[in-house]
mmCIF file of C-alpha atoms in Angstrom:
data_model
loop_
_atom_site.group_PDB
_atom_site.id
_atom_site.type_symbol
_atom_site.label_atom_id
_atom_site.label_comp_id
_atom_site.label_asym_id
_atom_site.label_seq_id
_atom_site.Cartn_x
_atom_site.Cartn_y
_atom_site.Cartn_z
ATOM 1 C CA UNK A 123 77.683 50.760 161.003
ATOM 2 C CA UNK A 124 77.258 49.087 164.630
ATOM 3 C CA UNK A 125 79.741 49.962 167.399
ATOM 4 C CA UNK A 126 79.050 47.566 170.453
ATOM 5 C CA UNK A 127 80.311 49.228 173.732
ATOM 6 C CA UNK A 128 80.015 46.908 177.277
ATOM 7 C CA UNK A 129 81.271 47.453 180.721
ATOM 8 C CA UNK A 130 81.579 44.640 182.940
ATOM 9 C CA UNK A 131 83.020 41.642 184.123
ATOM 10 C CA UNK A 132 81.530 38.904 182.046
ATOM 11 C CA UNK A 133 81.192 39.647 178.107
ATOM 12 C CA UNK A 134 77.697 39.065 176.578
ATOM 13 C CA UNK A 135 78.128 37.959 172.982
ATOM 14 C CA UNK A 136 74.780 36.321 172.900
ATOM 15 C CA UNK A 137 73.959 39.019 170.154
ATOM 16 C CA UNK A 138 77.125 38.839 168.274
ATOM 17 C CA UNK A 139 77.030 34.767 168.242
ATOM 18 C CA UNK A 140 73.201 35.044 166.912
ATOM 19 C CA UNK A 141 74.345 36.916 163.474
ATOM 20 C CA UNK A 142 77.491 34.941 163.198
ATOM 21 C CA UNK A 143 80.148 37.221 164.359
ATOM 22 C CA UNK A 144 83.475 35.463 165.175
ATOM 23 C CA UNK A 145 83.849 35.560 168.752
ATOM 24 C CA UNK A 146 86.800 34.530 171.147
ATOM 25 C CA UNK A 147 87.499 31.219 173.233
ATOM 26 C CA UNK A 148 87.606 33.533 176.569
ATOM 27 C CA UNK A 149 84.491 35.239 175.019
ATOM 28 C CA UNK A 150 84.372 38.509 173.679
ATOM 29 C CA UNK A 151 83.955 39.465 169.918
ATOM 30 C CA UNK A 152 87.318 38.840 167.963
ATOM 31 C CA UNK A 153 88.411 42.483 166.940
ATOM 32 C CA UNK A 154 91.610 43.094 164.974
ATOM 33 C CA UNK A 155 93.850 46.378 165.229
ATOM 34 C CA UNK A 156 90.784 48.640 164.296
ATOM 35 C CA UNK A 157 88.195 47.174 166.252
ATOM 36 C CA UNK A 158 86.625 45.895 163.933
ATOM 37 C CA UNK A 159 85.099 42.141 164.277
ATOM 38 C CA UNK A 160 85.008 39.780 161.366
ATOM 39 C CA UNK A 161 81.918 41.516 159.920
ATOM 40 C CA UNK A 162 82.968 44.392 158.222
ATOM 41 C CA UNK A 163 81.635 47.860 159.437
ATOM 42 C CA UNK A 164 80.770 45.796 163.070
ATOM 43 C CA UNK A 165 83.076 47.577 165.862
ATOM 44 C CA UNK A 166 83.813 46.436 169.527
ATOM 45 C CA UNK A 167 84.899 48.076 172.425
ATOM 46 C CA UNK A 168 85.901 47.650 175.875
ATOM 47 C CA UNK A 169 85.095 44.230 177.721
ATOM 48 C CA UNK A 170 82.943 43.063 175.144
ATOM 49 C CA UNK A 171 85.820 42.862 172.886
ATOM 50 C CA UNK A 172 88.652 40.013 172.503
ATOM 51 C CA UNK A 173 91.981 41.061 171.354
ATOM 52 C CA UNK A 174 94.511 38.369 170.640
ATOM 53 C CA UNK A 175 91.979 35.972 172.748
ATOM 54 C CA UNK A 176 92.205 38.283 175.995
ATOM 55 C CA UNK A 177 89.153 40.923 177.482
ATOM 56 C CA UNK A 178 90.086 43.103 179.762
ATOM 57 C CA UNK A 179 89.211 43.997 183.212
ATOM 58 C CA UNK A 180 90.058 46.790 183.782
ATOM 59 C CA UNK A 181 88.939 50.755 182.186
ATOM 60 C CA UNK A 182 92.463 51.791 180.807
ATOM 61 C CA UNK A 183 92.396 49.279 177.492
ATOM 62 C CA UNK A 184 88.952 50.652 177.273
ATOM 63 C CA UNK A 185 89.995 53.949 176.779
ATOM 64 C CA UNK A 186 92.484 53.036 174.413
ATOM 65 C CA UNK A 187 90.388 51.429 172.073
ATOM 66 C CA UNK A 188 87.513 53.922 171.985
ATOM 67 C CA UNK A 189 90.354 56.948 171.761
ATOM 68 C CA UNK A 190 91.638 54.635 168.400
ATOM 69 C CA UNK A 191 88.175 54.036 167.102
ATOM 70 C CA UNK A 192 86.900 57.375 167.577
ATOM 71 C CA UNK A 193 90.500 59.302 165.624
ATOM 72 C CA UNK A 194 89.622 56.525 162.916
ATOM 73 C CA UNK A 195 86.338 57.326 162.279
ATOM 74 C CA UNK A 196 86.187 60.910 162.527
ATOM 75 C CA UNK A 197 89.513 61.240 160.506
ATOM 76 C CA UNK A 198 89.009 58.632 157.291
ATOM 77 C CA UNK A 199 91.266 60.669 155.354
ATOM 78 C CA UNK A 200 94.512 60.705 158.206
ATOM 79 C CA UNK A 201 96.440 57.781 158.452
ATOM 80 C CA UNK A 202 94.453 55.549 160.463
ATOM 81 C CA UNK A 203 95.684 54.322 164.324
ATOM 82 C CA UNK A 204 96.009 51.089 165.852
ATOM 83 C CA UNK A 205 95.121 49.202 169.042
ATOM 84 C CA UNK A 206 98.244 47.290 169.558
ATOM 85 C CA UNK A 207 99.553 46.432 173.426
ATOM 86 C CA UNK A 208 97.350 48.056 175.789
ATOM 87 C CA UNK A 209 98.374 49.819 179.090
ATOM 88 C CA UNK A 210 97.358 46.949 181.719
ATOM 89 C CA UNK A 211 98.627 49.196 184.616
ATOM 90 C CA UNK A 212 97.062 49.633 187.879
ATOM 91 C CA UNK A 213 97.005 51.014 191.103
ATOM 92 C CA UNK A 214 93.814 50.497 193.247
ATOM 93 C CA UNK A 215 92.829 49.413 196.874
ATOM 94 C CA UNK A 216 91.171 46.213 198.125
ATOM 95 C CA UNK A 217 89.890 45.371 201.313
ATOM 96 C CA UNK A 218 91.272 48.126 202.614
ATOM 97 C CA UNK A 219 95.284 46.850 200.886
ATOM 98 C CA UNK A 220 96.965 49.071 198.001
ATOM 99 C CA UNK A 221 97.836 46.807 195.071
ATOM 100 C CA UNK A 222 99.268 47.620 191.931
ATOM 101 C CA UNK A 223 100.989 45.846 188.573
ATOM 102 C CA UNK A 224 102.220 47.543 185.480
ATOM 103 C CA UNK A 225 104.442 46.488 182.247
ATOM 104 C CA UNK A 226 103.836 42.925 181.410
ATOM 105 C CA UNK A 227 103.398 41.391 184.859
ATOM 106 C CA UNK A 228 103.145 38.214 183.593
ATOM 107 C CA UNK A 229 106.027 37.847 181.559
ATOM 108 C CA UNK A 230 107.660 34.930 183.117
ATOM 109 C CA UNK A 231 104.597 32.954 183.374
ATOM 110 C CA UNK A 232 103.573 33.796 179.994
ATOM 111 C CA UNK A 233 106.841 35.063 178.003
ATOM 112 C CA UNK A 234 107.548 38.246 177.703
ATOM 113 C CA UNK A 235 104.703 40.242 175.131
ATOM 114 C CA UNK A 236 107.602 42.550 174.240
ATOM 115 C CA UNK A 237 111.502 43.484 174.390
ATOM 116 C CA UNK A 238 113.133 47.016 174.205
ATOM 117 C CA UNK A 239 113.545 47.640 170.781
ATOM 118 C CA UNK A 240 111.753 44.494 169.731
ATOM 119 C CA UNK A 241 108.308 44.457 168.813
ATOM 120 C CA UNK A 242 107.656 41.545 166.886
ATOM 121 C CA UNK A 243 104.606 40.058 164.873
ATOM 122 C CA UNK A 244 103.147 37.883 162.271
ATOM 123 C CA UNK A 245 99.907 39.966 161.693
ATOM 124 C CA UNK A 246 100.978 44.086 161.107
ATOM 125 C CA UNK A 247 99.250 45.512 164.332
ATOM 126 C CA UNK A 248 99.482 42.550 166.679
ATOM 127 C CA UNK A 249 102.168 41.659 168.759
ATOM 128 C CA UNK A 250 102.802 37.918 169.661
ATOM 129 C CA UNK A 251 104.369 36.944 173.187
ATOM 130 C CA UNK A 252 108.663 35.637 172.998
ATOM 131 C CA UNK A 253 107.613 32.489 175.082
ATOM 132 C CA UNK A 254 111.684 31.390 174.267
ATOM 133 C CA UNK A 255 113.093 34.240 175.479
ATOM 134 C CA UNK A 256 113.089 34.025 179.514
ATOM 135 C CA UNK A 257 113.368 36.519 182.117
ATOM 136 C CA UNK A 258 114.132 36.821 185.462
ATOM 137 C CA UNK A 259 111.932 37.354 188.316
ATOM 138 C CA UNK A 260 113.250 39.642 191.786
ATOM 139 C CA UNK A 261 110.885 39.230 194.254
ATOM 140 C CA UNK A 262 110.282 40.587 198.075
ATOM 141 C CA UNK A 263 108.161 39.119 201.252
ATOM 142 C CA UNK A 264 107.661 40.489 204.082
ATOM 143 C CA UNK A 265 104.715 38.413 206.286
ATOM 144 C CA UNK A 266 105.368 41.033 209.025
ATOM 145 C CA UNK A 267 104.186 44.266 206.913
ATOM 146 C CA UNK A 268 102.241 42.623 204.656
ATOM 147 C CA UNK A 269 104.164 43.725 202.104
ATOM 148 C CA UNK A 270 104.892 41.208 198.585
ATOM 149 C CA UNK A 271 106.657 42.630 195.540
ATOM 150 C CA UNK A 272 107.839 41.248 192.379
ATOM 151 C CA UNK A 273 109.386 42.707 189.764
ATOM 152 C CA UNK A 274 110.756 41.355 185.804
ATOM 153 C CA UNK A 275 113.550 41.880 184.144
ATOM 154 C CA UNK A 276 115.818 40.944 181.166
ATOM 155 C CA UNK A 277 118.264 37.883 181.288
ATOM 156 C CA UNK A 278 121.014 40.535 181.437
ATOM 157 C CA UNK A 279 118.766 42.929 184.202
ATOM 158 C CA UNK A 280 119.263 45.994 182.280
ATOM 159 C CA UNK A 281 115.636 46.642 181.591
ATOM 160 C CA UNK A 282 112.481 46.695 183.490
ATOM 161 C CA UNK A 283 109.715 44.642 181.931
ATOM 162 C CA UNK A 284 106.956 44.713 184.537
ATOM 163 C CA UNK A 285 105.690 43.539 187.981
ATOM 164 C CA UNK A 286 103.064 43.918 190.951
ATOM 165 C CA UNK A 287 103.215 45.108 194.282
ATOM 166 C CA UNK A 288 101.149 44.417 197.809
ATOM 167 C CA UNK A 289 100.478 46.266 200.510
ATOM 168 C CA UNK A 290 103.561 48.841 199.144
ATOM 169 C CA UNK A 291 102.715 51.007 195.885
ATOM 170 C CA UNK A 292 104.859 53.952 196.526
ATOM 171 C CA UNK A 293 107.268 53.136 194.004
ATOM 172 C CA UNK A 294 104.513 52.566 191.230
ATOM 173 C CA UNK A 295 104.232 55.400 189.160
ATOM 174 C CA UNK A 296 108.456 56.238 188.700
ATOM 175 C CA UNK A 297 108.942 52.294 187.603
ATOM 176 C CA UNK A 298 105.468 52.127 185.162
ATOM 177 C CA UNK A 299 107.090 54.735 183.813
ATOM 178 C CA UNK A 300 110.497 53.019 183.753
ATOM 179 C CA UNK A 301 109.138 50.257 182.225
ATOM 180 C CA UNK A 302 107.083 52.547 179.603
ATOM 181 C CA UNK A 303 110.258 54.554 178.816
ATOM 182 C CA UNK A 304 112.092 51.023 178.352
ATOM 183 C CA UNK A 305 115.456 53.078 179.528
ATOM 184 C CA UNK A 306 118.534 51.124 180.648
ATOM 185 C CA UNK A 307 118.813 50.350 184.069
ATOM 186 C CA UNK A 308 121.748 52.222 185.555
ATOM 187 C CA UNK A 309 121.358 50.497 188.758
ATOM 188 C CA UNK A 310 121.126 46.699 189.382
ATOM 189 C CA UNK A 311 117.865 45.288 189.854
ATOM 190 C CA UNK A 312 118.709 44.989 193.657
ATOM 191 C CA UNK A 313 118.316 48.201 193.746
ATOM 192 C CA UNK A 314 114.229 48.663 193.615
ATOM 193 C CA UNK A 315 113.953 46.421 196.307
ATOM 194 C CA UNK A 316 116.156 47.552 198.929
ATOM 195 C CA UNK A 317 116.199 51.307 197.933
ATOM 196 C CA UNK A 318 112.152 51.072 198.241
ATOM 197 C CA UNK A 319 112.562 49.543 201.571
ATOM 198 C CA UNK A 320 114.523 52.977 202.714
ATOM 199 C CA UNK A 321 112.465 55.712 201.133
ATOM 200 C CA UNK A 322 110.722 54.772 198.244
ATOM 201 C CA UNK A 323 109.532 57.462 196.103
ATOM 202 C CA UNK A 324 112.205 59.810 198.365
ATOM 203 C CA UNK A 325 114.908 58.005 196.032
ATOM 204 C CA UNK A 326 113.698 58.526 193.316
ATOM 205 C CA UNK A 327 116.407 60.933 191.955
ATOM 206 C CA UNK A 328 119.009 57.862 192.999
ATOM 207 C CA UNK A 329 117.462 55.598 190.734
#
């Protein structure tokens, strides 16, 4: 057995190309919902790895995957876990900014990758993006502060599906969680946007 762990930008699949193992357009080695690649007892993880054509960036997804690989193969006998839609979320600081996405931030460019109480798929373990089903986007400038925002929701705005923030991030953590929850709004989606502008996280409870 061969477990092939990389951290970086760029994945290097010269090795993985040279024995013929099935790698992905992006680059990466193709992996399905055990990490495994499409020779059998062959396992990749982190950003050398390309799930449903996509490497991440970022360490969280990397986690994921070696927490599923490592239950699997120390357990044989347990029913086995799956990577299925990773945690993309992220709060860090560039250039001296605080940015920050979560959910699936890129659901009206892309279509949504999931809906509450929907998780559909063709293959058992993978999850395949509802390009027909649109969403709405709510989004807030201000060129003054520095401060962008945009967040996703539903055609009918009673659910949270992602977004990203600049400059302000104090909101992050109670709508990632939102979103993971996949609770019904009880407020409209108006609501983040001008309640963060008075408070933020201080309204929290009002949300």
């Amino acid at each position: 057995m061969l477990i092939d762990v990389k951290i970086g930008v760029q994945p290097r699949d010269e090795l993985g190309r040279g024995i013929g193992i099935q790698c992905g357009e992006r680059g990466g080695f193709v992996i399905d919902e055990n990490l495994q690649t499409s020779i059998p007892d062959i396992y990749a993880v982190g950003e050398c790895a390309s799930w449903e054509n996509q490497t991440f960036g970022i360490i969280a997804p990397g986690i994921e995957m070696a927490d599923v690989l490592a239950f699997n193969l120390t357990n044989p006998r347990k029913a086995q876990k799956s990577f299925t839609r990773p945690d993309l979320s992220t709060k860090l600081k560039l250039l001296g900014v605080d940015v920050a996405s979560f959910g699936d931030f890129f659901a009206d460019r892309d279509g949504p990758k999931f809906l509450p109480g929907r998780r559909p798929s063709a293959v058992p373990g993978f999850e395949e993006p509802l390009r027909d089903e649109p969403v709405k986007a709510l989004t807030y400038k201000d060129p003054f502060a520095g401060v962008y925002k945009k967040y996703l929701f539903t055609m009918d705005g009673k659910f949270l599906l992602g977004g990203m923030m600049i400059g302000d991030t104090k909101d992050y953590l109670k709508l990632n969680q939102m979103v993971k929850l996949q609770k019904e709004l009880e407020v409209p989606p108006s609501q983040f946007i001008l309640g963060a502008q008075s408070g933020g996280e201080e309204n929290a409870d009002e949300l």
